[in-house]
Short mmCIF file of C-alpha atoms in Angstrom, two decimals:
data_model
loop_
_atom_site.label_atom_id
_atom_site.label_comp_id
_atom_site.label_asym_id
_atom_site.label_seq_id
_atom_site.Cartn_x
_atom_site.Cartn_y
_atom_site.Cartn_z
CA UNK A 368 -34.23 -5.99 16.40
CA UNK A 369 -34.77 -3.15 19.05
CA UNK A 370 -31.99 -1.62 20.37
CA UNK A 371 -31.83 0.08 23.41
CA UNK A 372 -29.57 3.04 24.31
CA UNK A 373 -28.00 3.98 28.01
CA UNK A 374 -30.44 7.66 27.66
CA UNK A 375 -33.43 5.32 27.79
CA UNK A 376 -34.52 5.58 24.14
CA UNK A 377 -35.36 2.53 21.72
CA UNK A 378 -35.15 2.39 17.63
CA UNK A 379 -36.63 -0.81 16.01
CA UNK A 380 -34.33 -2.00 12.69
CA UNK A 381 -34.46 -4.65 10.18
CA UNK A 382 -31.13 -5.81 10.14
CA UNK A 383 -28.23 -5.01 12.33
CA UNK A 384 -24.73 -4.26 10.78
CA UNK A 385 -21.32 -5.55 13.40
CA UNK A 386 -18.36 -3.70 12.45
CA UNK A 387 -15.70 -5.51 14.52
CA UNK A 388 -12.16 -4.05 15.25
CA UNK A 389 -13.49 -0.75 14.57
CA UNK A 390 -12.44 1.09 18.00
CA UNK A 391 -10.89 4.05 19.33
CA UNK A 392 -7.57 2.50 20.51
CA UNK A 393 -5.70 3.85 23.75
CA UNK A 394 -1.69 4.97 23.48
CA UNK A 395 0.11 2.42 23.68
CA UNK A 396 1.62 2.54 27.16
CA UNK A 397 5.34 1.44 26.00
CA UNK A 398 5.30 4.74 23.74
CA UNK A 399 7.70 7.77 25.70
CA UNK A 400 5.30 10.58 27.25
CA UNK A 401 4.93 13.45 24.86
CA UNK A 402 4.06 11.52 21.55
CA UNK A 403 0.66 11.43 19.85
CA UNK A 404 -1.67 9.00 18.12
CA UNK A 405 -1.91 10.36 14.86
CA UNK A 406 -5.04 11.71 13.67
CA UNK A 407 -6.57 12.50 10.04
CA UNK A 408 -7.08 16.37 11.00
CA UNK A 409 -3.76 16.50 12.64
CA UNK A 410 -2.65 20.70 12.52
CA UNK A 411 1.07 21.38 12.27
CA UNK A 412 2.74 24.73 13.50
CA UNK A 413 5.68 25.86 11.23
CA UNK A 414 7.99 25.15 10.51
CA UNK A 415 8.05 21.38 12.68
CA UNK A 416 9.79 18.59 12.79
CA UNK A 417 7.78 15.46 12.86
CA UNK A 418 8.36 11.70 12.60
CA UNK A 419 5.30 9.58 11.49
CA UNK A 420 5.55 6.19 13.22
CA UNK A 421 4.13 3.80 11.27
CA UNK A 422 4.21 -0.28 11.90
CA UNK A 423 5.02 0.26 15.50
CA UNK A 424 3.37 -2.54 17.39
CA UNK A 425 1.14 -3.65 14.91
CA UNK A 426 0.92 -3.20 10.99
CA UNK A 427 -1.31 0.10 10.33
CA UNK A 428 -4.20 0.81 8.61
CA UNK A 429 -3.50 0.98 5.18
CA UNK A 430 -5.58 3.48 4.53
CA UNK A 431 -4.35 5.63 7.65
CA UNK A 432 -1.14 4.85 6.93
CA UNK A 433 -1.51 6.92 3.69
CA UNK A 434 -3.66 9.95 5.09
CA UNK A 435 -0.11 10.36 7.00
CA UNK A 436 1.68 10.36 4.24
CA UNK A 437 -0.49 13.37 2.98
CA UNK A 438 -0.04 14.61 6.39
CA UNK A 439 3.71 14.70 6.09
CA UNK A 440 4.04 15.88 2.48
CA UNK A 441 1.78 19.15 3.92
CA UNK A 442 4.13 19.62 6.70
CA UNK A 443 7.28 19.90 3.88
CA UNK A 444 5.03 22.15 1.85
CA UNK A 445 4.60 24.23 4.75
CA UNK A 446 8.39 24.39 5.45
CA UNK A 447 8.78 21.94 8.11
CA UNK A 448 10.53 18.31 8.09
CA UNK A 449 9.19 15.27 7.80
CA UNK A 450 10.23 11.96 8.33
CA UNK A 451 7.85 8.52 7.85
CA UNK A 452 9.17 5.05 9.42
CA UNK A 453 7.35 2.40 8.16
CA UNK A 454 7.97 -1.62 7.93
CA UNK A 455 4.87 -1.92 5.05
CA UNK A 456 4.49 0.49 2.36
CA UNK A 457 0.79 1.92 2.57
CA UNK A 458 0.68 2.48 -0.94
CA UNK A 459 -0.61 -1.10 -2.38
CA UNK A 460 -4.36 0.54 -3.41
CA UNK A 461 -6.17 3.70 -5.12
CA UNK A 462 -3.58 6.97 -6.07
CA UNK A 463 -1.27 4.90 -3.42
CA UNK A 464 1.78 4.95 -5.53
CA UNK A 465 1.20 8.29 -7.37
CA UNK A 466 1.45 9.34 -3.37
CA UNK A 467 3.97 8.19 -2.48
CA UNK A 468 5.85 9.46 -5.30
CA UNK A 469 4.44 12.99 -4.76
CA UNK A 470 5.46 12.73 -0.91
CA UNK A 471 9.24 11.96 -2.03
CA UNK A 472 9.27 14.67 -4.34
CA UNK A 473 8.11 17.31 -1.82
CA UNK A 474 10.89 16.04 0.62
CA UNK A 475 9.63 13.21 3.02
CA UNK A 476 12.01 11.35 4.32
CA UNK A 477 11.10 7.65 4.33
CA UNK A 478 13.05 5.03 6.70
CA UNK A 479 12.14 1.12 5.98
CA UNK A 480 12.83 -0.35 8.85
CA UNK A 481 12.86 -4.58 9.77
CA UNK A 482 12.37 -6.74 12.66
CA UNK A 483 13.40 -4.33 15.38
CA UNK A 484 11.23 -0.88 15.40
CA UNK A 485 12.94 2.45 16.02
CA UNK A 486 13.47 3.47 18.95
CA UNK A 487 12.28 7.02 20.28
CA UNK A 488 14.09 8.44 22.78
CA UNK A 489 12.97 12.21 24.91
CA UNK A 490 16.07 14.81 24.83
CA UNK A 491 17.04 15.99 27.79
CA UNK A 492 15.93 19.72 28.04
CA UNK A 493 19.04 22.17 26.97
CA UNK A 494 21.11 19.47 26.17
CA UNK A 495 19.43 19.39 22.30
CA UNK A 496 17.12 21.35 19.86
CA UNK A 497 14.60 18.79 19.77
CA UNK A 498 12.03 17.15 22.24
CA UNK A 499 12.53 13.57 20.56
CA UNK A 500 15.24 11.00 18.60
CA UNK A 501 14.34 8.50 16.18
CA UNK A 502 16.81 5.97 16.26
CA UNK A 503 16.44 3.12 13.59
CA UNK A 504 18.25 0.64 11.47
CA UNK A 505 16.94 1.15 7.49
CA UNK A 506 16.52 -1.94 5.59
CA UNK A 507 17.22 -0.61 2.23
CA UNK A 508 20.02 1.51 3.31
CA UNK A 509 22.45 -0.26 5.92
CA UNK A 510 25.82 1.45 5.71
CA UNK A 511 24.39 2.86 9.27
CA UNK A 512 21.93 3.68 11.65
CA UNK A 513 19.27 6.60 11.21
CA UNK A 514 19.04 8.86 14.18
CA UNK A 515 17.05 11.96 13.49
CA UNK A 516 15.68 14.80 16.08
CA UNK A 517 12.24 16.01 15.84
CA UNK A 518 9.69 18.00 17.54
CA UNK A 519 6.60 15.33 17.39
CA UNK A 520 6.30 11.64 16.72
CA UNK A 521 2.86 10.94 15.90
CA UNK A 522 2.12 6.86 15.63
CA UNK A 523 0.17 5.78 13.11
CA UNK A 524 -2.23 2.87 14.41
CA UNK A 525 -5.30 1.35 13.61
CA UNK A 526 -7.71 -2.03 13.77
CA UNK A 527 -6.47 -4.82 13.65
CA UNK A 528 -7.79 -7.06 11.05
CA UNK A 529 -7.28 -10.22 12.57
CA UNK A 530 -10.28 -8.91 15.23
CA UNK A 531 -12.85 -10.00 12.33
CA UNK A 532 -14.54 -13.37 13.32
CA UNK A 533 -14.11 -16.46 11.04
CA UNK A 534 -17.56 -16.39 9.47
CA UNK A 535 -16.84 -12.90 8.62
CA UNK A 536 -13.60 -13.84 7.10
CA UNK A 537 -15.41 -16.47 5.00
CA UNK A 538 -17.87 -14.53 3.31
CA UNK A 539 -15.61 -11.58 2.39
CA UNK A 540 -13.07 -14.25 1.30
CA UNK A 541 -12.51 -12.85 -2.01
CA UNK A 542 -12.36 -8.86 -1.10
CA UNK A 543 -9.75 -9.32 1.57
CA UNK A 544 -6.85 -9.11 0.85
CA UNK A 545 -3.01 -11.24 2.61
CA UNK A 546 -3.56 -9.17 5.85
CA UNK A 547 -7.00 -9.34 6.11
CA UNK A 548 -7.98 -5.82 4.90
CA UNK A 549 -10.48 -5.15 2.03
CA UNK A 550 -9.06 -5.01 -0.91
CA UNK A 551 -9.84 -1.50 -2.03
CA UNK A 552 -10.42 -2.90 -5.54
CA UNK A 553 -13.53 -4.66 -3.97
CA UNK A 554 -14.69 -0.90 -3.24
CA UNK A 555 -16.99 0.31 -5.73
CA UNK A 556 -18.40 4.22 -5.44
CA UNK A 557 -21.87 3.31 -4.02
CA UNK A 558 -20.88 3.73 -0.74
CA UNK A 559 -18.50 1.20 -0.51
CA UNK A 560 -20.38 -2.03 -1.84
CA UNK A 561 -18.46 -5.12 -1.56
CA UNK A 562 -18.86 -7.72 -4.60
CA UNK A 563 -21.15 -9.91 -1.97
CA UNK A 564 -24.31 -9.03 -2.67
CA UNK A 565 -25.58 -7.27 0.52
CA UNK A 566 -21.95 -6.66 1.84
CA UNK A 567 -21.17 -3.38 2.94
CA UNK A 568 -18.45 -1.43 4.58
CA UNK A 569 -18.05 0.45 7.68
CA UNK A 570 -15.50 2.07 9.46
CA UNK A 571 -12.18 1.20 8.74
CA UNK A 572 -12.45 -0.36 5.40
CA UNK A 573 -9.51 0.19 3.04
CA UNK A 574 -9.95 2.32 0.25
CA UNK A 575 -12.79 4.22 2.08
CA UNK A 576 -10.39 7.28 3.11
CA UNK A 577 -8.60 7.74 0.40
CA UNK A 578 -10.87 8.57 -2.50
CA UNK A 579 -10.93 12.07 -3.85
CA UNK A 580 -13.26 14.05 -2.15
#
């Protein structure tokens, strides 16, 4: 293969490598101006308020869904608040339970919502201490709704598996797993071999941002 780039250059390979639904994805335009795609070197002033938005319009990334679970469990540490609203736990691979047990004990607040997603509303300037509400009905708890003011709601997206192509899906059958996600089981240390021979991962492969070091 030679591949051509738009400065004019050329590299010749052997094999070429597709990693599909691996994309930089734009804010979603029904989101209220002010909140933020959440990122893995998000910085937090203290102390803050924040809301982690997880689920939203589409299930996230397993594996982004628990960087933001570290994410939150730093902001606590650091004296601020910390609310996560998810549908799916993030925690079904590698240290994802011991995580999510160590982000409870440092004070995240989790909210499991259902069908409907919360709702985030903008305070009015001077009319409360907060620039945002989360407004949600929890599915473990329902003796009433959540409503919680914060400083920043940062939403937690990612690729969508369901982007991979059927042939794709057919050869990775047995290291994906319900959702279509690589099982992070499937991940070995070698820079994330797949049990296929010759399968590799790129990108957004679960299990690939959540190893130690």
């Amino acid at each position: 293969f030679v591949a051509q780039f738009d400065d004019g250059t050329t590299s010749v390979h052997n094999c070429v490598m597709l990693a599909p639904g691996v994309q930089l994805k734009p804010k979603p335009i029904s989101l209220p101006e002010g909140t933020e795609l959440f990122a893995t070197a998000m910085e937090t002033a203290t102390p803050e308020r924040i809301a982690f938005l997880l689920d939203y319009l589409e299930p996230s990334d397993p594996a982004l869904g628990m960087a933001a679970m570290k994410a939150a469990t730093r902001n606590v540490r650091n004296g601020g608040e910390s609310i996560v609203c998810f549908k799916h736990a993030p925690v079904r691979h590698l240290f994802g339970e011991k995580l999510y047990d160590q982000a409870r004990n440092a004070g995240v607040q989790f909210v499991r919502f259902g069908n409907e997603p919360p709702a985030v509303q903008i305070c009015v300037p001077g009319t409360e201490d907060a620039k945002f509400t989360i407004i949600a009905s929890d599915a473990i708890d329902r003796e009433g709704e959540f409503r919680q003011n914060c400083d920043r709601v940062a939403v937690v997206t990612g690729p969508d598996p369901g982007s991979l192509p059927q042939w794709a899906r057919e050869f990775a059958a047995k290291d994906l797993d319900t959702e279509g996600f690589v099982l992070a089981d499937s991940v070995h240390c070698l820079s994330g071999n797949a049990f296929a021979s010759g399968v590799f991962l790129v990108g957004e492969g679960t299990g690939t941002m959540d190893l130690i070091g």
